[in-house]
């Protein structure tokens, strides 16, 4: 019995035949063939997947006739997950070839309108949540921008929906306050009264007007919607005045100021 040098093949991508022969004291043996089979490695592609909040998704190994070991410890061809994160499966074929497939699961949360910021006749819908969102004020026409401009003040309803994976929606009622920045109560029929436009859309508005020192001048409501610039029937001086509008029905309190000009 004889032995010879060993041989390490290069990296092989297909079945390859090698030949060898032995030499002893000038005598050469017959040439022999050795075929090295190359077993194919399963082709897998890593996946990025999206789930909605409080839902689940099935992760598939995608290779048949193999054994499986998931990062969760499960040994089936697929698993069901309900939490975002990174998952992996080690796939081993009958020829003992192993490949790893990775999954990244991203969770889109249901949108929630946290606030509607109103500045003059502009409203911006503020939300929490992860996803792709669209906004509307009529639940028909949606846009990607959360900012809306209004022609008049009043009570409005805004809508937001998640469109990337249809992960829910939310709605909220809000008020747009419209009021003049100044008025001129001089009896010429132009800008003689100060009012909050659209106040008639709420049931029980209470608008308190104060002077610069915090003295209460008058209170406006559904029966008295205008101020004529007087206190106890006396004309008040030209200066700035402040107001606090309590609109009820769960709407936030609004504050602002305006100028009385003579």
Coordinates of C-alpha atoms in Angstrom, one line a residue:
X1 CA 0.0 0.0 0.0
X2 CA 1.3 3.4 -0.9
X3 CA 0.4 7.0 -0.2
X4 CA 1.0 10.3 -2.0
X5 CA 0.5 14.0 -1.8
X6 CA -2.9 15.4 -1.2
X7 CA -4.7 17.8 -3.5
X8 CA -7.1 20.7 -2.7
X9 CA -9.4 21.6 -5.6
X10 CA -10.1 25.2 -6.5
X11 CA -13.5 26.7 -5.9
X12 CA -15.9 24.7 -8.1
X13 CA -19.2 25.8 -9.7
X14 CA -20.0 22.7 -11.7
X15 CA -19.2 18.9 -11.6
X16 CA -15.4 18.6 -12.4
X17 CA -13.3 15.5 -13.2
X18 CA -9.7 15.3 -12.1
X19 CA -7.1 12.7 -13.1
X20 CA -4.2 11.2 -11.2
X21 CA -1.4 8.7 -11.7
X22 CA 1.4 7.3 -9.5
X23 CA 5.1 7.0 -10.3
X24 CA 7.4 4.5 -8.5
X25 CA 11.0 3.9 -9.4
X26 CA 10.3 5.1 -12.9
X27 CA 7.2 3.0 -13.3
X28 CA 4.0 4.9 -14.0
X29 CA 0.6 3.6 -13.1
X30 CA -2.5 3.8 -15.2
X31 CA -4.2 7.2 -15.2
X32 CA -7.3 7.3 -13.0
X33 CA -10.3 9.7 -13.0
X34 CA -12.0 11.2 -10.0
X35 CA -15.2 13.2 -10.5
X36 CA -16.1 15.8 -7.9
X37 CA -19.9 16.5 -7.9
X38 CA -21.0 20.0 -7.1
X39 CA -24.4 20.2 -5.4
X40 CA -26.3 23.4 -6.1
X41 CA -26.9 25.8 -3.3
X42 CA -30.5 27.0 -3.1
X43 CA -31.0 30.5 -4.4
X44 CA -32.7 32.8 -1.9
X45 CA -33.4 36.5 -1.7
X46 CA -33.7 38.5 1.5
X47 CA -37.0 40.2 2.0
X48 CA -38.3 43.4 3.5
X49 CA -41.9 43.1 4.6
X50 CA -44.5 45.4 6.1
X51 CA -47.2 44.5 8.6
X52 CA -50.0 46.7 10.0
X53 CA -50.3 47.3 13.8
X54 CA -52.0 44.4 15.6
X55 CA -51.7 42.0 12.5
X56 CA -49.4 39.2 11.6
X57 CA -47.6 37.9 8.5
X58 CA -46.3 34.6 7.3
X59 CA -42.6 34.3 6.5
X60 CA -41.8 31.6 3.8
X61 CA -38.4 29.9 3.5
X62 CA -39.2 29.5 -0.2
X63 CA -37.2 26.3 -0.7
X64 CA -38.8 22.8 -0.8
X65 CA -37.3 19.4 0.1
X66 CA -35.0 20.8 2.8
X67 CA -34.7 21.1 6.5
X68 CA -35.2 24.5 8.2
X69 CA -34.1 26.2 11.4
X70 CA -35.6 29.7 12.1
X71 CA -34.1 32.2 14.4
X72 CA -37.1 31.7 16.6
X73 CA -36.3 28.0 17.0
X74 CA -39.1 26.7 14.7
X75 CA -38.2 24.0 12.2
X76 CA -41.1 24.3 9.7
X77 CA -40.9 25.8 6.2
X78 CA -42.7 28.9 7.3
X79 CA -43.5 30.9 10.5
X80 CA -46.1 33.4 11.5
X81 CA -44.9 36.6 13.2
X82 CA -46.8 39.6 14.7
X83 CA -43.9 41.7 15.8
X84 CA -41.5 43.9 13.7
X85 CA -37.8 43.0 13.7
X86 CA -35.2 40.8 12.0
X87 CA -35.8 37.1 11.4
X88 CA -33.6 34.4 9.7
X89 CA -34.0 30.8 8.5
X90 CA -31.1 28.4 7.8
X91 CA -32.1 26.1 4.9
X92 CA -30.2 22.8 4.5
X93 CA -30.8 20.6 1.4
X94 CA -30.6 16.8 1.2
X95 CA -27.0 17.2 0.0
X96 CA -26.1 19.0 3.2
X97 CA -25.8 22.4 1.6
X98 CA -26.9 25.3 3.8
X99 CA -27.9 28.8 3.0
X100 CA -29.4 31.6 5.1
X101 CA -32.4 33.8 4.2
X102 CA -33.0 37.0 6.1
X103 CA -36.3 38.9 6.7
X104 CA -36.8 42.5 7.9
X105 CA -40.4 43.1 9.2
X106 CA -41.5 46.7 9.5
X107 CA -44.6 47.7 11.4
X108 CA -46.9 50.5 10.1
X109 CA -48.9 51.8 13.0
X110 CA -52.5 53.1 12.6
X111 CA -52.5 56.9 12.2
X112 CA -53.8 59.0 15.1
X113 CA -54.5 62.7 14.7
X114 CA -52.9 64.3 17.8
X115 CA -53.7 67.9 17.0
X116 CA -54.9 70.3 14.4
X117 CA -52.8 73.5 14.4
X118 CA -54.8 76.4 13.2
X119 CA -53.2 79.7 12.2
X120 CA -55.5 82.3 10.8
X121 CA -57.2 80.4 7.9
X122 CA -54.6 77.7 7.6
X123 CA -54.8 74.3 9.4
X124 CA -52.0 71.7 9.7
X125 CA -53.0 68.1 10.7
X126 CA -50.5 66.6 13.2
X127 CA -50.4 62.9 13.5
X128 CA -48.5 60.0 15.1
X129 CA -47.8 56.8 13.4
X130 CA -45.4 55.0 10.9
X131 CA -46.4 54.7 7.3
X132 CA -47.4 56.6 4.2
X133 CA -50.3 59.0 4.9
X134 CA -52.8 61.0 2.9
X135 CA -55.0 63.8 4.2
X136 CA -58.5 65.2 3.4
X137 CA -61.2 67.5 4.7
X138 CA -64.1 66.0 2.8
X139 CA -63.1 62.2 2.8
X140 CA -63.2 62.3 -1.0
X141 CA -60.2 64.3 -2.2
X142 CA -56.9 63.3 -0.5
X143 CA -53.5 64.9 -0.6
X144 CA -50.0 64.1 0.6
X145 CA -49.7 67.5 2.4
X146 CA -51.2 67.9 5.9
X147 CA -51.7 71.6 5.4
X148 CA -55.1 73.1 4.2
X149 CA -56.1 76.6 3.5
X150 CA -59.7 77.8 4.0
X151 CA -61.7 80.7 2.6
X152 CA -63.9 81.1 5.7
X153 CA -63.8 80.1 9.3
X154 CA -66.1 77.4 10.7
X155 CA -66.2 73.8 11.9
X156 CA -64.5 71.3 9.7
X157 CA -63.6 67.6 9.8
X158 CA -60.2 66.2 8.8
X159 CA -59.4 62.7 7.7
X160 CA -56.1 60.8 7.5
X161 CA -55.4 57.4 6.1
X162 CA -52.4 55.1 5.7
X163 CA -51.9 54.2 2.1
X164 CA -48.6 52.3 2.0
X165 CA -50.2 49.1 3.3
X166 CA -53.8 50.2 4.1
X167 CA -53.1 50.3 7.8
X168 CA -56.1 52.3 9.0
X169 CA -57.4 55.8 9.3
X170 CA -58.5 58.5 11.8
X171 CA -60.8 61.5 11.8
X172 CA -61.1 64.7 13.9
X173 CA -63.4 67.7 14.1
X174 CA -61.8 71.1 14.5
X175 CA -62.6 74.8 14.3
X176 CA -61.0 77.5 12.1
X177 CA -61.1 80.9 13.7
X178 CA -61.5 83.8 11.4
X179 CA -61.4 87.4 12.8
X180 CA -60.3 90.8 11.6
X181 CA -56.9 92.0 12.8
X182 CA -58.3 95.5 13.2
X183 CA -61.7 97.4 13.1
X184 CA -62.7 101.0 12.8
X185 CA -65.9 101.8 14.8
X186 CA -66.4 105.3 13.4
X187 CA -69.8 105.0 12.0
X188 CA -68.9 105.0 8.3
X189 CA -70.4 101.6 7.8
X190 CA -67.0 100.0 7.0
X191 CA -65.4 97.7 9.6
X192 CA -67.5 99.3 12.4
X193 CA -67.8 96.0 14.3
X194 CA -65.4 93.3 15.5
X195 CA -66.6 89.6 15.3
X196 CA -65.3 86.1 15.0
X197 CA -66.7 84.9 11.7
X198 CA -68.1 81.4 11.7
X199 CA -69.0 81.5 15.4
X200 CA -72.5 80.5 14.5
X201 CA -71.3 77.0 13.6
X202 CA -70.8 76.1 17.3
X203 CA -73.6 75.7 19.8
X204 CA -72.4 77.7 22.8
X205 CA -69.5 80.0 22.0
X206 CA -68.2 82.4 24.7
X207 CA -65.7 85.0 23.5
X208 CA -64.3 87.3 26.2
X209 CA -62.6 90.6 25.1
X210 CA -60.0 92.3 27.4
X211 CA -58.0 95.5 27.4
X212 CA -54.3 95.5 27.7
X213 CA -54.5 95.4 31.5
X214 CA -56.7 92.3 31.5
X215 CA -60.0 94.1 32.3
X216 CA -63.0 92.4 30.9
X217 CA -64.7 94.7 28.3
X218 CA -67.5 92.5 26.9
X219 CA -68.5 88.9 26.2
X220 CA -69.8 87.7 22.8
X221 CA -72.0 84.7 22.3
X222 CA -74.7 83.4 19.9
X223 CA -77.1 86.3 20.9
X224 CA -74.4 89.0 20.9
X225 CA -71.9 88.3 18.1
X226 CA -70.4 91.7 17.5
X227 CA -68.5 94.3 19.5
X228 CA -68.9 98.0 18.6
X229 CA -65.8 99.3 20.5
X230 CA -67.7 100.6 23.5
X231 CA -67.7 99.9 27.2
X232 CA -70.7 101.0 29.2
X233 CA -71.8 103.0 26.1
X234 CA -68.6 104.9 26.1
X235 CA -66.2 104.8 23.1
X236 CA -62.9 103.1 24.1
X237 CA -59.5 104.4 23.0
X238 CA -57.5 103.3 20.0
X239 CA -55.2 100.5 21.1
X240 CA -54.8 96.7 21.1
X241 CA -57.4 94.3 22.7
X242 CA -57.2 90.6 23.4
X243 CA -59.8 87.9 23.2
X244 CA -60.3 84.3 24.6
X245 CA -62.7 82.1 22.6
X246 CA -64.2 79.1 24.4
X247 CA -66.2 77.2 21.8
X248 CA -67.3 74.2 23.8
X249 CA -67.9 70.7 22.5
X250 CA -64.3 69.7 23.4
X251 CA -62.6 72.3 21.1
X252 CA -59.4 73.9 22.3
X253 CA -59.4 77.4 23.7
X254 CA -58.3 80.1 21.2
X255 CA -56.5 83.3 22.1
X256 CA -55.6 86.3 20.0
X257 CA -55.5 90.1 19.7
X258 CA -56.6 92.8 17.4
X259 CA -56.5 96.6 17.1
X260 CA -59.2 99.2 17.5
X261 CA -58.5 102.2 15.2
X262 CA -60.3 105.5 15.2

